[in-house]
mmCIF file of C-alpha atoms in Angstrom:
data_model
loop_
_atom_site.group_PDB
_atom_site.id
_atom_site.type_symbol
_atom_site.label_atom_id
_atom_site.label_comp_id
_atom_site.label_asym_id
_atom_site.label_seq_id
_atom_site.Cartn_x
_atom_site.Cartn_y
_atom_site.Cartn_z
ATOM 1 C CA THR A 25 48.035 2.105 -123.403
ATOM 2 C CA GLN A 26 50.091 -0.050 -125.734
ATOM 3 C CA LEU A 27 51.213 -3.223 -124.010
ATOM 4 C CA LEU A 28 53.663 -5.896 -125.015
ATOM 5 C CA GLU A 29 53.153 -9.289 -123.386
ATOM 6 C CA GLN A 30 56.103 -11.640 -123.193
ATOM 7 C CA SER A 31 55.907 -15.286 -122.151
ATOM 8 C CA PRO A 32 57.002 -17.339 -120.398
ATOM 9 C CA GLN A 33 58.560 -15.170 -117.712
ATOM 10 C CA PHE A 34 60.779 -18.004 -116.512
ATOM 11 C CA LEU A 35 62.050 -21.134 -118.235
ATOM 12 C CA SER A 36 64.489 -23.741 -116.934
ATOM 13 C CA ILE A 37 65.371 -26.604 -119.290
ATOM 14 C CA GLN A 38 68.099 -29.166 -119.902
ATOM 15 C CA GLU A 39 70.917 -28.672 -122.364
ATOM 16 C CA GLY A 40 69.949 -29.904 -125.819
ATOM 17 C CA GLU A 41 66.248 -29.123 -125.546
ATOM 18 C CA ASN A 42 64.386 -26.655 -127.752
ATOM 19 C CA LEU A 43 62.378 -23.679 -126.525
ATOM 20 C CA THR A 44 60.248 -20.809 -127.765
ATOM 21 C CA VAL A 45 59.651 -17.378 -126.244
ATOM 22 C CA TYR A 46 56.671 -15.297 -127.339
ATOM 23 C CA CYS A 47 56.017 -11.587 -127.577
ATOM 24 C CA ASN A 48 52.467 -10.379 -128.327
ATOM 25 C CA SER A 49 50.477 -7.183 -128.603
ATOM 26 C CA SER A 50 47.066 -6.056 -129.783
ATOM 27 C CA SER A 51 48.696 -3.152 -131.632
ATOM 28 C CA VAL A 52 50.839 -3.158 -134.760
ATOM 29 C CA PHE A 53 54.592 -2.782 -134.467
ATOM 30 C CA SER A 54 56.644 -0.817 -136.936
ATOM 31 C CA SER A 55 59.624 -2.842 -135.748
ATOM 32 C CA LEU A 56 60.493 -5.261 -132.965
ATOM 33 C CA GLN A 57 63.805 -6.089 -131.398
ATOM 34 C CA TRP A 58 65.112 -8.943 -129.295
ATOM 35 C CA TYR A 59 67.808 -8.358 -126.695
ATOM 36 C CA ARG A 60 69.759 -10.677 -124.418
ATOM 37 C CA GLN A 61 71.020 -9.496 -121.051
ATOM 38 C CA GLU A 62 73.400 -11.132 -118.606
ATOM 39 C CA PRO A 63 73.409 -10.241 -114.885
ATOM 40 C CA GLY A 64 75.012 -6.867 -114.178
ATOM 41 C CA GLU A 65 75.405 -6.041 -117.871
ATOM 42 C CA GLY A 66 73.427 -4.022 -120.400
ATOM 43 C CA PRO A 67 71.083 -5.627 -122.941
ATOM 44 C CA VAL A 68 72.724 -6.712 -126.184
ATOM 45 C CA LEU A 69 70.747 -6.333 -129.397
ATOM 46 C CA LEU A 70 70.261 -9.708 -131.118
ATOM 47 C CA VAL A 71 67.987 -8.871 -134.027
ATOM 48 C CA THR A 72 65.478 -6.372 -135.423
ATOM 49 C CA VAL A 73 62.451 -7.539 -137.433
ATOM 50 C CA VAL A 74 60.477 -5.143 -139.547
ATOM 51 C CA THR A 75 58.551 -6.965 -142.286
ATOM 52 C CA GLY A 76 55.439 -9.056 -141.552
ATOM 53 C CA GLY A 77 56.238 -12.771 -141.890
ATOM 54 C CA GLU A 78 59.967 -12.138 -141.653
ATOM 55 C CA VAL A 79 62.240 -14.911 -140.352
ATOM 56 C CA LYS A 80 65.799 -14.254 -139.237
ATOM 57 C CA LYS A 81 68.358 -16.756 -138.004
ATOM 58 C CA LEU A 82 71.314 -16.220 -135.724
ATOM 59 C CA LYS A 83 73.117 -19.564 -135.350
ATOM 60 C CA ARG A 84 70.705 -21.701 -133.252
ATOM 61 C CA LEU A 85 68.285 -18.794 -132.689
ATOM 62 C CA THR A 86 65.343 -18.251 -135.057
ATOM 63 C CA PHE A 87 63.279 -15.080 -134.868
ATOM 64 C CA GLN A 88 59.866 -14.732 -136.495
ATOM 65 C CA PHE A 89 57.675 -11.690 -136.976
ATOM 66 C CA GLY A 90 53.949 -12.322 -137.371
ATOM 67 C CA ASP A 91 52.240 -11.573 -140.656
ATOM 68 C CA ALA A 92 50.143 -8.845 -139.015
ATOM 69 C CA ARG A 93 53.210 -7.446 -137.183
ATOM 70 C CA LYS A 94 51.507 -7.869 -133.810
ATOM 71 C CA ASP A 95 53.588 -10.755 -132.506
ATOM 72 C CA SER A 96 57.046 -12.264 -132.599
ATOM 73 C CA SER A 97 58.776 -15.396 -131.380
ATOM 74 C CA LEU A 98 62.291 -16.489 -130.530
ATOM 75 C CA HIS A 99 63.062 -20.183 -130.956
ATOM 76 C CA ILE A 100 66.283 -21.722 -129.664
ATOM 77 C CA THR A 101 67.312 -25.116 -130.996
ATOM 78 C CA ALA A 102 69.484 -27.435 -128.915
ATOM 79 C CA ALA A 103 69.929 -24.937 -126.086
ATOM 80 C CA GLN A 104 73.384 -24.599 -124.528
ATOM 81 C CA PRO A 105 74.338 -23.374 -121.027
ATOM 82 C CA GLY A 106 75.807 -20.297 -122.717
ATOM 83 C CA ASP A 107 72.278 -19.342 -123.811
ATOM 84 C CA THR A 108 71.373 -18.656 -120.167
ATOM 85 C CA GLY A 109 70.247 -15.077 -119.637
ATOM 86 C CA LEU A 110 67.355 -12.637 -119.668
ATOM 87 C CA TYR A 111 65.724 -12.327 -123.085
ATOM 88 C CA LEU A 112 63.806 -9.119 -123.727
ATOM 89 C CA CYS A 113 61.596 -8.149 -126.615
ATOM 90 C CA ALA A 114 61.017 -4.470 -127.292
ATOM 91 C CA GLY A 115 58.837 -2.950 -129.973
ATOM 92 C CA VAL A 116 58.210 0.370 -131.615
ATOM 93 C CA PHE A 117 54.492 0.803 -132.118
ATOM 94 C CA LEU A 118 53.252 2.199 -135.397
ATOM 95 C CA SER A 119 51.076 4.747 -133.584
ATOM 96 C CA GLY A 120 53.509 5.459 -130.758
ATOM 97 C CA ASN A 121 56.171 8.056 -130.053
ATOM 98 C CA TYR A 122 58.990 5.975 -131.596
ATOM 99 C CA GLN A 123 60.225 4.860 -128.166
ATOM 100 C CA LEU A 124 60.756 1.224 -127.283
ATOM 101 C CA ILE A 125 58.032 -0.539 -125.333
ATOM 102 C CA TRP A 126 59.523 -3.460 -123.426
ATOM 103 C CA GLY A 127 58.206 -6.892 -122.626
ATOM 104 C CA ALA A 128 58.587 -8.173 -119.056
ATOM 105 C CA GLY A 129 61.487 -10.442 -120.073
ATOM 106 C CA THR A 130 62.077 -14.191 -120.039
ATOM 107 C CA LYS A 131 64.626 -15.522 -117.566
ATOM 108 C CA LEU A 132 66.145 -18.563 -119.287
ATOM 109 C CA ILE A 133 68.293 -21.121 -117.475
ATOM 110 C CA ILE A 134 69.912 -23.963 -119.391
ATOM 111 C CA LYS A 135 71.123 -26.734 -117.124
ATOM 112 C CA PRO A 136 74.113 -28.824 -118.239
ATOM 113 C CA ASP B 14 83.868 1.631 -132.549
ATOM 114 C CA THR B 15 80.493 0.110 -131.707
ATOM 115 C CA GLU B 16 80.687 0.490 -127.969
ATOM 116 C CA VAL B 17 78.853 2.501 -125.364
ATOM 117 C CA THR B 18 80.914 3.011 -122.221
ATOM 118 C CA GLN B 19 79.679 3.923 -118.752
ATOM 119 C CA THR B 20 81.506 4.981 -115.614
ATOM 120 C CA PRO B 21 81.641 4.118 -112.843
ATOM 121 C CA LYS B 22 80.734 0.423 -112.947
ATOM 122 C CA HIS B 23 79.605 0.500 -109.303
ATOM 123 C CA LEU B 24 78.629 3.415 -107.079
ATOM 124 C CA VAL B 25 77.635 3.514 -103.420
ATOM 125 C CA MET B 26 76.352 6.811 -102.100
ATOM 126 C CA GLY B 27 74.593 8.241 -99.096
ATOM 127 C CA MET B 28 71.310 10.099 -99.313
ATOM 128 C CA THR B 29 73.047 13.477 -98.903
ATOM 129 C CA ASN B 30 75.753 12.887 -101.501
ATOM 130 C CA LYS B 31 76.049 14.370 -104.979
ATOM 131 C CA LYS B 32 77.454 12.116 -107.678
ATOM 132 C CA SER B 33 77.411 11.823 -111.456
ATOM 133 C CA LEU B 34 77.129 8.930 -113.889
ATOM 134 C CA LYS B 35 78.865 9.246 -117.239
ATOM 135 C CA CYS B 36 78.197 7.703 -120.633
ATOM 136 C CA GLU B 37 80.109 7.979 -123.903
ATOM 137 C CA GLN B 38 79.499 6.679 -127.421
ATOM 138 C CA HIS B 39 81.452 7.091 -130.650
ATOM 139 C CA MET B 40 79.002 5.545 -133.109
ATOM 140 C CA GLY B 41 77.799 8.869 -134.470
ATOM 141 C CA HIS B 42 74.397 8.345 -132.895
ATOM 142 C CA ARG B 43 72.420 11.502 -132.227
ATOM 143 C CA ALA B 44 69.958 10.058 -129.702
ATOM 144 C CA MET B 45 70.992 9.029 -126.205
ATOM 145 C CA TYR B 46 68.966 7.545 -123.384
ATOM 146 C CA TRP B 47 69.015 6.943 -119.659
ATOM 147 C CA TYR B 48 67.183 3.904 -118.317
ATOM 148 C CA LYS B 49 66.683 2.562 -114.796
ATOM 149 C CA GLN B 50 66.456 -1.176 -114.318
ATOM 150 C CA LYS B 51 65.431 -3.071 -111.196
ATOM 151 C CA ALA B 52 66.319 -6.734 -110.737
ATOM 152 C CA LYS B 53 64.441 -9.145 -113.030
ATOM 153 C CA LYS B 54 62.519 -6.263 -114.651
ATOM 154 C CA PRO B 55 62.829 -4.641 -118.076
ATOM 155 C CA PRO B 56 64.533 -1.244 -118.400
ATOM 156 C CA GLU B 57 62.406 1.809 -117.589
ATOM 157 C CA LEU B 58 62.961 4.853 -119.744
ATOM 158 C CA MET B 59 63.991 7.990 -117.840
ATOM 159 C CA PHE B 60 65.275 10.536 -120.357
ATOM 160 C CA VAL B 61 65.844 10.866 -124.093
ATOM 161 C CA TYR B 62 68.180 13.344 -125.745
ATOM 162 C CA SER B 63 67.914 13.951 -129.458
ATOM 163 C CA TYR B 64 70.531 16.148 -131.117
ATOM 164 C CA GLU B 65 71.780 17.162 -127.658
ATOM 165 C CA LYS B 66 68.364 18.455 -126.612
ATOM 166 C CA LEU B 67 66.169 16.838 -123.982
ATOM 167 C CA SER B 68 63.162 15.462 -125.862
ATOM 168 C CA ILE B 69 61.579 13.108 -123.316
ATOM 169 C CA ASN B 70 61.489 13.215 -119.516
ATOM 170 C CA GLU B 71 59.365 10.353 -118.208
ATOM 171 C CA SER B 72 58.240 12.260 -115.099
ATOM 172 C CA VAL B 73 61.531 11.553 -113.365
ATOM 173 C CA PRO B 74 62.044 13.159 -109.909
ATOM 174 C CA SER B 75 64.220 16.270 -109.928
ATOM 175 C CA ARG B 76 66.873 14.533 -107.825
ATOM 176 C CA PHE B 77 67.954 13.068 -111.186
ATOM 177 C CA SER B 78 69.344 15.708 -113.528
ATOM 178 C CA PRO B 79 70.513 14.759 -117.037
ATOM 179 C CA GLU B 80 73.039 16.659 -119.102
ATOM 180 C CA CYS B 81 74.249 16.201 -122.677
ATOM 181 C CA PRO B 82 77.454 18.262 -123.127
ATOM 182 C CA ASN B 83 77.948 17.098 -126.733
ATOM 183 C CA SER B 84 76.792 14.440 -129.181
ATOM 184 C CA SER B 85 79.062 11.785 -127.654
ATOM 185 C CA LEU B 86 78.570 12.370 -123.951
ATOM 186 C CA LEU B 87 75.656 11.967 -121.577
ATOM 187 C CA ASN B 88 75.723 12.570 -117.834
ATOM 188 C CA LEU B 89 73.242 11.871 -115.072
ATOM 189 C CA HIS B 90 73.695 14.014 -111.969
ATOM 190 C CA LEU B 91 72.405 12.541 -108.736
ATOM 191 C CA HIS B 92 71.512 14.447 -105.583
ATOM 192 C CA ALA B 93 69.599 13.539 -102.431
ATOM 193 C CA LEU B 94 68.675 10.091 -103.667
ATOM 194 C CA GLN B 95 66.515 7.633 -101.768
ATOM 195 C CA PRO B 96 67.282 3.955 -101.060
ATOM 196 C CA GLU B 97 64.562 2.963 -103.543
ATOM 197 C CA ASP B 98 66.644 4.610 -106.276
ATOM 198 C CA SER B 99 69.136 1.758 -105.984
ATOM 199 C CA ALA B 100 69.182 0.038 -109.379
ATOM 200 C CA LEU B 101 71.201 -0.599 -112.534
ATOM 201 C CA TYR B 102 71.364 2.606 -114.573
ATOM 202 C CA LEU B 103 71.772 2.016 -118.274
ATOM 203 C CA CYS B 104 72.811 4.384 -121.008
ATOM 204 C CA ALA B 105 71.928 3.674 -124.634
ATOM 205 C CA SER B 106 72.331 5.364 -127.979
ATOM 206 C CA SER B 107 70.637 5.112 -131.368
ATOM 207 C CA GLN B 108 69.957 6.965 -134.531
ATOM 208 C CA PRO B 109 67.618 9.917 -133.856
ATOM 209 C CA SER B 110 64.212 9.108 -132.413
ATOM 210 C CA GLY B 111 62.324 9.852 -135.619
ATOM 211 C CA ARG B 112 63.282 6.550 -137.172
ATOM 212 C CA LEU B 113 60.923 3.631 -136.783
ATOM 213 C CA TYR B 114 63.652 1.078 -136.113
ATOM 214 C CA ASN B 115 65.066 2.679 -132.964
ATOM 215 C CA GLU B 116 67.802 0.068 -132.546
ATOM 216 C CA GLN B 117 69.414 0.967 -129.265
ATOM 217 C CA PHE B 118 72.912 0.015 -128.176
ATOM 218 C CA PHE B 119 73.450 -0.215 -124.456
ATOM 219 C CA GLY B 120 76.376 0.357 -122.171
ATOM 220 C CA PRO B 121 77.259 -2.095 -119.381
ATOM 221 C CA GLY B 122 75.443 -0.019 -116.792
ATOM 222 C CA THR B 123 76.265 1.515 -113.415
ATOM 223 C CA ARG B 124 75.135 -0.465 -110.379
ATOM 224 C CA LEU B 125 73.987 2.215 -107.911
ATOM 225 C CA THR B 126 73.410 1.551 -104.241
ATOM 226 C CA VAL B 127 71.936 4.306 -102.067
ATOM 227 C CA LEU B 128 72.433 3.838 -98.339
#
């Protein structure tokens, strides 16, 4: 069974602080995506990473893909209350059936 | 148009009712998905349609019946549901499932409550 571990599951920090969310597996991903979801809404795709060592930036969000393509991280700089939400990583495993395997999610609360 | 739409937004039904959830996309995607999501959990895959044909059924009970009338539409027919089926039902679309990226675009979901 191919598993995708996401941590932490819950994070509550003050506005202006930095944070990192991690997504790890023992298997190689062909690609990995990060989504953000607000209550009662569908997940919104933030970024897709494909190449080992890849770094992508989306304003204050920085996404990294591990060199071995087995892990990824999301770093938020100077978090804002508008960053509050559920962050989900989802990967396509190289030896899988091309379907997304989801992490458990990180519930992020940014307090003003 | 980069949007996936779902109707209704909310649905309350009894265990003997028959209802349908609808999903529509106009992004030219040829793969469409139904997911079930419980509170504070990631989405759980239910069904995948690729080129209007059912390609994956994740052992979903027969009280859920999917239908893909054409490349833009996806329905989920509900009959004799149980209270534990209450959840957010999400529709998504992507390029066909053979691609390794599988970037999925989600609708806003239907919040289903079964009484």
